[in-house]
Structure formats: structure tokens, C-alpha cells
CSV table of N, CA and C in Angstrom, one decimal:
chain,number,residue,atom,x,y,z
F,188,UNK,N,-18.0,-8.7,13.3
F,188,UNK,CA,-17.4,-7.9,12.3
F,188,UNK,C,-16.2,-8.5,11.7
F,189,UNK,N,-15.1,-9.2,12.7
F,189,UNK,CA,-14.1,-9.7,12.2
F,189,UNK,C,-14.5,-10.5,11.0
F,190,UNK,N,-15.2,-11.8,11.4
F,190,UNK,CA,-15.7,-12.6,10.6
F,190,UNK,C,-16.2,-12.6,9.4
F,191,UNK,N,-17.4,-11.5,9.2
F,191,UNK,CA,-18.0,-10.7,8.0
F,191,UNK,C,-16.7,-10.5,7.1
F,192,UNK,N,-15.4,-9.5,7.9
F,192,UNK,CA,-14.5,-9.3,6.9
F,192,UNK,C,-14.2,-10.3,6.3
F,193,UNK,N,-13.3,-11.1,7.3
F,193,UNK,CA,-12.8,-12.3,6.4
F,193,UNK,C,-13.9,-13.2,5.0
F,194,UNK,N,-14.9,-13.2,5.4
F,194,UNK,CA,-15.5,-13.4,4.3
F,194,UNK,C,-15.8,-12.5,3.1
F,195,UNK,N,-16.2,-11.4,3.3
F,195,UNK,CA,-16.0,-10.7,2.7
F,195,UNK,C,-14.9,-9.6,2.2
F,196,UNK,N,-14.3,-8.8,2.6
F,196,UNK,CA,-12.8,-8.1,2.6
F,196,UNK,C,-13.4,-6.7,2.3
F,197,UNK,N,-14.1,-6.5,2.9
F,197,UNK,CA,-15.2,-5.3,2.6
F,197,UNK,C,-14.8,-4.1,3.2
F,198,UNK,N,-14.2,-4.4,4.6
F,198,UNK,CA,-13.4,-3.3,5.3
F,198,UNK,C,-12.3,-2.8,4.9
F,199,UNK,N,-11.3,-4.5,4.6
F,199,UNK,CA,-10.1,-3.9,3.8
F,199,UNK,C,-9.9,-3.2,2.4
F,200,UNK,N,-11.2,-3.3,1.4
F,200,UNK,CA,-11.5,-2.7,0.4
F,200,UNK,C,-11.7,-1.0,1.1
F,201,UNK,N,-12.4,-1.0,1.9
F,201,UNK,CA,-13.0,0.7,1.8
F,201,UNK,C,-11.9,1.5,2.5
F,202,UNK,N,-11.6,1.1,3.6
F,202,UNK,CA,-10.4,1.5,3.9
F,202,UNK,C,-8.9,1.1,3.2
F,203,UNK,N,-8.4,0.4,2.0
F,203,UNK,CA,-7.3,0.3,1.4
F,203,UNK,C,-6.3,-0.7,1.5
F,204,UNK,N,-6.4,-1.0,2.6
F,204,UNK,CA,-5.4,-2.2,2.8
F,204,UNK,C,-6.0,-2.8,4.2
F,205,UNK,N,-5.4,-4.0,4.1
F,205,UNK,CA,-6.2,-4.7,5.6
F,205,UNK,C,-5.2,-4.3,7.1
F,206,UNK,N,-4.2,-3.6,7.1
F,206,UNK,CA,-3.6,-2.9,7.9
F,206,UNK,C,-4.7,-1.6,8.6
F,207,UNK,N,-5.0,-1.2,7.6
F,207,UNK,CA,-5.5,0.3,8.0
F,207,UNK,C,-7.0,-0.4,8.5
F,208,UNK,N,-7.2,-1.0,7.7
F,208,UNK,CA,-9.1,-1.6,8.2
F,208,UNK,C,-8.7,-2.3,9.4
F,209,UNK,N,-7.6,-3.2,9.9
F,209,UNK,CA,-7.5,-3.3,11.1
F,209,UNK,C,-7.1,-2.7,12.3
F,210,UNK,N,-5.9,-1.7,12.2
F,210,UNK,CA,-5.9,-0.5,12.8
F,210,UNK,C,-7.3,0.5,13.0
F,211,UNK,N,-8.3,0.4,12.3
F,211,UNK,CA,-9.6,1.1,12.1
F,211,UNK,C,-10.6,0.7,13.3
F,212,UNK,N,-10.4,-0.9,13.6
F,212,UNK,CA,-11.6,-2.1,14.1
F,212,UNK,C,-11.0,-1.7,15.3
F,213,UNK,N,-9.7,-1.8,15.3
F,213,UNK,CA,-9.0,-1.7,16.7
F,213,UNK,C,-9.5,-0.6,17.5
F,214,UNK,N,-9.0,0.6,16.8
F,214,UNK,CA,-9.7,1.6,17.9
F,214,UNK,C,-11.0,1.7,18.0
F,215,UNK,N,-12.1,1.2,17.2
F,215,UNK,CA,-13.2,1.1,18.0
F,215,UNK,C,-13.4,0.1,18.8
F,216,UNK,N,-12.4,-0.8,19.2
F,216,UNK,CA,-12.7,-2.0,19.8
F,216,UNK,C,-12.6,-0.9,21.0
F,217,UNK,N,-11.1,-0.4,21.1
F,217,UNK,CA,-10.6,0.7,22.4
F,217,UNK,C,-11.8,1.4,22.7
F,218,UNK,N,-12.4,2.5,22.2
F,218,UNK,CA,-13.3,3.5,22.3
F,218,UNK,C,-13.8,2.1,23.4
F,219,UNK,N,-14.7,1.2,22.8
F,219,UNK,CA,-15.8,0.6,23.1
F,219,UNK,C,-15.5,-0.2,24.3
F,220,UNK,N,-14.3,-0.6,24.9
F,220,UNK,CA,-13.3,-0.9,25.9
F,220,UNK,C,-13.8,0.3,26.9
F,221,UNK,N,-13.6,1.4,26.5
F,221,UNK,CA,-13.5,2.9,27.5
F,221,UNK,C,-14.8,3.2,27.7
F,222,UNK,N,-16.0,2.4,26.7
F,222,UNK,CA,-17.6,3.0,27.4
F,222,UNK,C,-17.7,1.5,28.4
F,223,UNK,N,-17.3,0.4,28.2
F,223,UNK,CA,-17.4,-0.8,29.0
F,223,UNK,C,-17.5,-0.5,30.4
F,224,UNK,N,-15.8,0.3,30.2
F,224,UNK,CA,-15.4,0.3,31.8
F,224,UNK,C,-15.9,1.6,32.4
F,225,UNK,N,-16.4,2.6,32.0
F,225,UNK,CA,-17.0,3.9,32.4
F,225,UNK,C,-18.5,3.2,33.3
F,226,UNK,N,-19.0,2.4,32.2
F,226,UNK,CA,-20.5,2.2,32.6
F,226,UNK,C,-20.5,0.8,33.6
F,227,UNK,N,-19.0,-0.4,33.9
F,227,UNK,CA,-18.7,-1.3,34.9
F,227,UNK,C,-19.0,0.0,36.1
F,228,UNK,N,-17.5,1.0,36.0
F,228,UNK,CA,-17.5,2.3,37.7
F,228,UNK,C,-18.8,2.9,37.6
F,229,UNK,N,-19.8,2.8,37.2
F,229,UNK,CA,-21.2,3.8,37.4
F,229,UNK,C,-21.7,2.5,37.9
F,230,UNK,N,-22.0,1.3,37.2
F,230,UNK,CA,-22.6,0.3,38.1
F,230,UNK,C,-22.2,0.2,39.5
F,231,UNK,N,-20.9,-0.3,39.7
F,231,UNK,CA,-20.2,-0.4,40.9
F,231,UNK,C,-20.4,0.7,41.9
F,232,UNK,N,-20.1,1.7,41.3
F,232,UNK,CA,-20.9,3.3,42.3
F,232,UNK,C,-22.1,3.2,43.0
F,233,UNK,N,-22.8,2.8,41.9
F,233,UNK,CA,-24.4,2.8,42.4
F,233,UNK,C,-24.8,1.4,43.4
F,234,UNK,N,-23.8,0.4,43.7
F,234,UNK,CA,-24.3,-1.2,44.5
F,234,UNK,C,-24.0,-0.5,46.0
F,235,UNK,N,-25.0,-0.9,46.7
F,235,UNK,CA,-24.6,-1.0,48.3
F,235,UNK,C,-23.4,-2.0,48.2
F,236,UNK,N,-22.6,-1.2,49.4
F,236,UNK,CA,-21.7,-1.9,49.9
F,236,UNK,C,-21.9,-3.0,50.9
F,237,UNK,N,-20.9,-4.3,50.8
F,237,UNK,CA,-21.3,-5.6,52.4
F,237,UNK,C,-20.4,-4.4,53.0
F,238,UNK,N,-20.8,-4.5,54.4
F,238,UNK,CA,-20.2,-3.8,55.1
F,238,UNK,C,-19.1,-4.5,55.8
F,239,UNK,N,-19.2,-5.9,55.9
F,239,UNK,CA,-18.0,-7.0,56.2
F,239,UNK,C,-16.9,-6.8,55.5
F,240,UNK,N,-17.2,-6.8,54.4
F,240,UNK,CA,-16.2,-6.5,52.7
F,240,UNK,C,-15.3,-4.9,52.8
F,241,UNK,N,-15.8,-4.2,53.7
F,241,UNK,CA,-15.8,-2.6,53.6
F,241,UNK,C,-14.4,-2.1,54.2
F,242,UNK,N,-12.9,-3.3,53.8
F,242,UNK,CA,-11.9,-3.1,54.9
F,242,UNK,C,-10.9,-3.1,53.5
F,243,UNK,N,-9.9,-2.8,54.9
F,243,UNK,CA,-8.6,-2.7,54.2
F,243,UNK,C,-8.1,-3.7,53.2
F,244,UNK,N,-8.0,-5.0,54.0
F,244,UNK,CA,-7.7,-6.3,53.4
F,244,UNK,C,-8.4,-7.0,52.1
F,245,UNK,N,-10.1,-6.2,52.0
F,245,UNK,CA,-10.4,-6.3,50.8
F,245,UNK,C,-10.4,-5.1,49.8
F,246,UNK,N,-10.0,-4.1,49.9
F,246,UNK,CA,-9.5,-3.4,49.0
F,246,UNK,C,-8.0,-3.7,48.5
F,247,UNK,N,-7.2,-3.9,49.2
F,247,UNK,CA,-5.9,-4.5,48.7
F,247,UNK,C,-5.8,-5.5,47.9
F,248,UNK,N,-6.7,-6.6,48.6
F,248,UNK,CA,-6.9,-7.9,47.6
F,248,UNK,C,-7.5,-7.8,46.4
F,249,UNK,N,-8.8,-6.8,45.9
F,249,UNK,CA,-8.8,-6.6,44.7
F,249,UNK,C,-7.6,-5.8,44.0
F,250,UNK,N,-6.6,-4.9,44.7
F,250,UNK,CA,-5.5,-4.1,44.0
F,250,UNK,C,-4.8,-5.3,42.9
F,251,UNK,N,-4.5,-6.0,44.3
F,251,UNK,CA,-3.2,-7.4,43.9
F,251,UNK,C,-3.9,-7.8,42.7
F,252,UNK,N,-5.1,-8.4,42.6
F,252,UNK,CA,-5.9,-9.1,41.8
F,252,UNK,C,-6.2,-8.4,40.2
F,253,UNK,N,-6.3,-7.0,40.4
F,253,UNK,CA,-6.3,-6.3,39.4
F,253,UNK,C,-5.0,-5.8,38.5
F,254,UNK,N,-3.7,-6.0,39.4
F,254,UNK,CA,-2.4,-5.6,39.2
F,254,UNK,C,-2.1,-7.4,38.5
F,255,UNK,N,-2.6,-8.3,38.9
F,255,UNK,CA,-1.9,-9.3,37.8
F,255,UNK,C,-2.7,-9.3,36.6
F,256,UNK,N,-4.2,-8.9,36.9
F,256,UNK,CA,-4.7,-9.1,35.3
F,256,UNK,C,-4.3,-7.7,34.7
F,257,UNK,N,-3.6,-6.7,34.9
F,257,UNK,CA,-3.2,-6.0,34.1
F,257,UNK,C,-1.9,-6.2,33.4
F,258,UNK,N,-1.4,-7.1,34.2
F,258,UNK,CA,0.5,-7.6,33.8
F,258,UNK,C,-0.2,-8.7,32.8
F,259,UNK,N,-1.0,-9.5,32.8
F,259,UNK,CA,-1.7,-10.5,32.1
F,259,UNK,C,-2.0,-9.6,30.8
F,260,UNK,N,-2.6,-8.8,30.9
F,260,UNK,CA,-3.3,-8.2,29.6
F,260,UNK,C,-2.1,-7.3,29.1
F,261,UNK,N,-1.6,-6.6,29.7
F,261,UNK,CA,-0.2,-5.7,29.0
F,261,UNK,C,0.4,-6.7,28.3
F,262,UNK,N,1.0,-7.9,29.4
F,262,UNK,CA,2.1,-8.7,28.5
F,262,UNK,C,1.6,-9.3,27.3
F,263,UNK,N,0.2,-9.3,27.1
F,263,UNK,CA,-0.4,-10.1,26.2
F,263,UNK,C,-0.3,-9.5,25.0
F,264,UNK,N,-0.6,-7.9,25.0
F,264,UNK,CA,-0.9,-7.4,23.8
F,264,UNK,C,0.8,-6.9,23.3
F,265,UNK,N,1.7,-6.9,24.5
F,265,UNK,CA,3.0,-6.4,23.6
F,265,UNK,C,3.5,-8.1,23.1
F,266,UNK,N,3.1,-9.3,23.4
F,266,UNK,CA,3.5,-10.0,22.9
F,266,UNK,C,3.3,-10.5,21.1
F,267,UNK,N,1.8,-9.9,21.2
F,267,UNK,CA,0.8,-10.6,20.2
F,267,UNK,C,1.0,-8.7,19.2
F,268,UNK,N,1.1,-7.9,20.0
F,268,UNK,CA,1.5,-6.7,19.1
F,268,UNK,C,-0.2,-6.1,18.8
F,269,UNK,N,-0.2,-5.0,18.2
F,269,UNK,CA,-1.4,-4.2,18.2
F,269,UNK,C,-2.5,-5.3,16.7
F,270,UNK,N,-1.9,-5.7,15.6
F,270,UNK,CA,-2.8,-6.5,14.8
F,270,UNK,C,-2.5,-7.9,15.9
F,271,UNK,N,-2.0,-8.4,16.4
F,271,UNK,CA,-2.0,-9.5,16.9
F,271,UNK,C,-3.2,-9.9,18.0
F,272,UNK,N,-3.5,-8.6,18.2
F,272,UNK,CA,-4.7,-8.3,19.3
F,272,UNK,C,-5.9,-8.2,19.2
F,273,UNK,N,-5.9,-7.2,18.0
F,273,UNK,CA,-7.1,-7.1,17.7
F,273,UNK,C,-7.7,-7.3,15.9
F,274,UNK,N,-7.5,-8.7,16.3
F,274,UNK,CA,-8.3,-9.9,15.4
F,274,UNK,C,-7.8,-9.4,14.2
F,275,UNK,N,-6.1,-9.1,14.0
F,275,UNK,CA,-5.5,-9.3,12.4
F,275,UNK,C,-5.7,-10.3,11.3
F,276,UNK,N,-5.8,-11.5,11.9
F,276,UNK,CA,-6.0,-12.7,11.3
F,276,UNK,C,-6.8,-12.6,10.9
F,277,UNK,N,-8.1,-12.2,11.4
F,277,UNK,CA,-9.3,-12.2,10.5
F,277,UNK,C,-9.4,-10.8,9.1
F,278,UNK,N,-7.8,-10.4,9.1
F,278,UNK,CA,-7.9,-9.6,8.3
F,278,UNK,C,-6.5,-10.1,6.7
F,279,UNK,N,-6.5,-10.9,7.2
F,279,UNK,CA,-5.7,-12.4,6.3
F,279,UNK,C,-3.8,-11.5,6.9
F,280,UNK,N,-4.1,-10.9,8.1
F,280,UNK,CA,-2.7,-10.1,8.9
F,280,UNK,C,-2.1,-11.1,9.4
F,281,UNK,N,-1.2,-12.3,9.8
F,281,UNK,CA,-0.9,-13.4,10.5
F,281,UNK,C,0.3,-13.3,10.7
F,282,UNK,N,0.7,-13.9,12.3
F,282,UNK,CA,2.3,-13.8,12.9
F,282,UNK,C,2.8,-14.6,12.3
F,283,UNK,N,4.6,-14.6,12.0
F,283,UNK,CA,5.3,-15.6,11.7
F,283,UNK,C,5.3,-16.9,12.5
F,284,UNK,N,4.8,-16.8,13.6
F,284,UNK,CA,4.7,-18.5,14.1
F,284,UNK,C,3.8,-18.2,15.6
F,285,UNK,N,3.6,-19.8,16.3
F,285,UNK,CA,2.5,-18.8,17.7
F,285,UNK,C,3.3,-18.4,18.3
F,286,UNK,N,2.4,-17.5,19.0
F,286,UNK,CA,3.4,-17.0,20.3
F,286,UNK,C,3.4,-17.8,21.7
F,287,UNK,N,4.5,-18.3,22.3
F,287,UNK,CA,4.8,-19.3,23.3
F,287,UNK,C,5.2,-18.4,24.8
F,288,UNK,N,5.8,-17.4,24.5
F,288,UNK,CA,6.3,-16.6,25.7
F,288,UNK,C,4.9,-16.5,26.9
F,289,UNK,N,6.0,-15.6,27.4
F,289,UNK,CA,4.5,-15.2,29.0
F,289,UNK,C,4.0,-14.2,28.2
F,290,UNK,N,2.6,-13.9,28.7
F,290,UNK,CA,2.0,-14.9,29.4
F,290,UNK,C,1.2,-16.2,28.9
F,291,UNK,N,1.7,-16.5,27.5
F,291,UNK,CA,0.6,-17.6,26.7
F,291,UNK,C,1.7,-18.8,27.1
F,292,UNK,N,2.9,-19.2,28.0
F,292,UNK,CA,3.2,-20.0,28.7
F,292,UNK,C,2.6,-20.6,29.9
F,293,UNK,N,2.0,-19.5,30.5
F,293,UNK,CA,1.1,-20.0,31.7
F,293,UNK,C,-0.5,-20.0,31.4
F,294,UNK,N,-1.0,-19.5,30.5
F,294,UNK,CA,-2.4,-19.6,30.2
F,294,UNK,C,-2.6,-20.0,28.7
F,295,UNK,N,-3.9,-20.1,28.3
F,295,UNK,CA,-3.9,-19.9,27.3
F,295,UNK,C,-4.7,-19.2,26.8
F,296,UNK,N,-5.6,-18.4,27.5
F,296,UNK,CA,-6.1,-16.9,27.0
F,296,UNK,C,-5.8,-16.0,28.4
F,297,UNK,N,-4.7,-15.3,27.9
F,297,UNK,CA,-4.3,-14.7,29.2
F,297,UNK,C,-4.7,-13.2,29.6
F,298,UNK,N,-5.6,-12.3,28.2
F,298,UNK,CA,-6.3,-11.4,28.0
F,298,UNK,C,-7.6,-11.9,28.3
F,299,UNK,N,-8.1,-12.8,28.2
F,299,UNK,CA,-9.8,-12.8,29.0
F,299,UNK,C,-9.7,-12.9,30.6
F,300,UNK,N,-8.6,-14.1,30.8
F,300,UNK,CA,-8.1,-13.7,32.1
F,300,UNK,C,-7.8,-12.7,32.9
F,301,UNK,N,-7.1,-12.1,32.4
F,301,UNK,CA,-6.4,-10.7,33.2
F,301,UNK,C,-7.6,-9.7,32.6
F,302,UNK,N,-8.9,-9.8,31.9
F,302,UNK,CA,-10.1,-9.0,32.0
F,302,UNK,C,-10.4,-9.3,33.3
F,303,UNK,N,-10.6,-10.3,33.2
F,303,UNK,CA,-11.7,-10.8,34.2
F,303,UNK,C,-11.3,-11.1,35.7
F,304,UNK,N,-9.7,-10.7,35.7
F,304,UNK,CA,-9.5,-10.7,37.0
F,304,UNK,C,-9.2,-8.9,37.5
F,305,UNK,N,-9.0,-7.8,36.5
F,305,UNK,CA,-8.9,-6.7,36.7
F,305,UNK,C,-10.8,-6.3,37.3
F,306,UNK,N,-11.4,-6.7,36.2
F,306,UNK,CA,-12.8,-6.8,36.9
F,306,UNK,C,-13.4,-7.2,38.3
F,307,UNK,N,-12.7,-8.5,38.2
F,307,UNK,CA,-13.1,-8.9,39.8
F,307,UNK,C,-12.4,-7.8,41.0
F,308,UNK,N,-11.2,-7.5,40.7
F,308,UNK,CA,-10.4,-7.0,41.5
F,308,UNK,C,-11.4,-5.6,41.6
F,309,UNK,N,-11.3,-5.1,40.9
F,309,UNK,CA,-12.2,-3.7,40.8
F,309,UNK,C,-13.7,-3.7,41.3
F,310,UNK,N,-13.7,-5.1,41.2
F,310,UNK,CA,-15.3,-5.3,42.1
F,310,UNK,C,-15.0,-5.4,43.5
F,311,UNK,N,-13.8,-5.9,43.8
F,311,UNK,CA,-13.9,-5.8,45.1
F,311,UNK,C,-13.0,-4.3,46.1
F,312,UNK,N,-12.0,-4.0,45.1
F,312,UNK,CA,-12.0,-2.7,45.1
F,312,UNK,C,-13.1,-1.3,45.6
């Protein structure tokens, strides 16, 4: 969809400005975020448990593990800001310069990261 825009400007036409068409993409990115993770906890529900796995030490360890990909993903989006996040650029929206702070100091996609480690954590959760 991003892409299509930028080639075309089709979104920023119908909706008025490329602000509002990207504030628009955003929340359905969100919504579509919120059916992700509903239908990850129904999968997860439904797996047999290892019963090895079925302890304290591994529920904590996914906590830990899901508590830095969420510091990873929070700090990401207040860095990058709500168009910074969800694909402004492709809406000709662009920051005054990159962003270097944490967490794009220690990674460099620190939002697929801290997905994929809130996931894991939650898997072992």
C-alpha cells in the first residue's frame, strides 16, 4: 500500500493531505497489529504444553525477553514519532535527519527486533 501511494498519491488525494492519509494507513496498520496478536494468544492457547518448559524460570524468561522487545519497540516509535513509524516517507512525510539515538544506536531495526523478541517471550510465556 505504502508503495502504490508513493507512486501514485492516490491516498493522499482522497483523503487531502498526506498527513491525514498517513495517520489513516497507521491505524489500520494498529487495528491489524490487534487482530495479529489476538489470533498469535488463540494459537498459543490451543499448543500443548513441554512439560519440562512448564516452570517458573521459563515463564520469567519469556517476561524479561518480552519486556526488552517492548522497551525496543516503545523507544523506537517515540523516537521515529507516529509518521516516522508508520511508513511517512512513503507518503513524501520525511524527518529532518536519521535518527541515531537508542534504540537505532544498538540495532538497526530495533522494531522487528523487539517484535520478535515480545513474540518469542510470549511464546514462552
Amino acid at each position: 500500500v505504502a508503495r502504490w501511494e508513493h507512486k501514485t498519491r492516490v491516498l493522499s488525494r482522497v483523503f487531502g493531505s498526506p498527513h491525514a492519509a498517513c495517520y489513516c494507513l497507521g491505524a489500520v496498520i494498529l487495528v491489524l497489529n490487534c487482530v495479529r496478536s489476538h489470533c498469535f494468544t488463540e494459537a498459543m492457547k490451543s499448543q500443548p504444553k513441554l512439560e519440562d518448559w512448564d516452570c517458573h524460570w521459563t515463564y520469567y524468561s519469556g517476561l524479561a525477553i518480552s519486556a526488552v522487545g517492548t522497551l525496543f519497540v516503545i523507544s523506537s516509535f517515540l523516537a521515529l514519532g507516529f509518521t516516522g513509524t508508520f511508513l511517512g516517507d512513503y507518503f513524501g512525510i520525511l524527518m529532518e535527519e536519521k535518527v541515531t539515538t537508542f534504540p537505532f544506536n544498538i540495532l538497526d531495526n530495533p522494531m522487528y527486533w523487539g517484535s520478535t523478541a515480545i513474540y518469542l517471550g510470549w511464546s514462552l510465556m
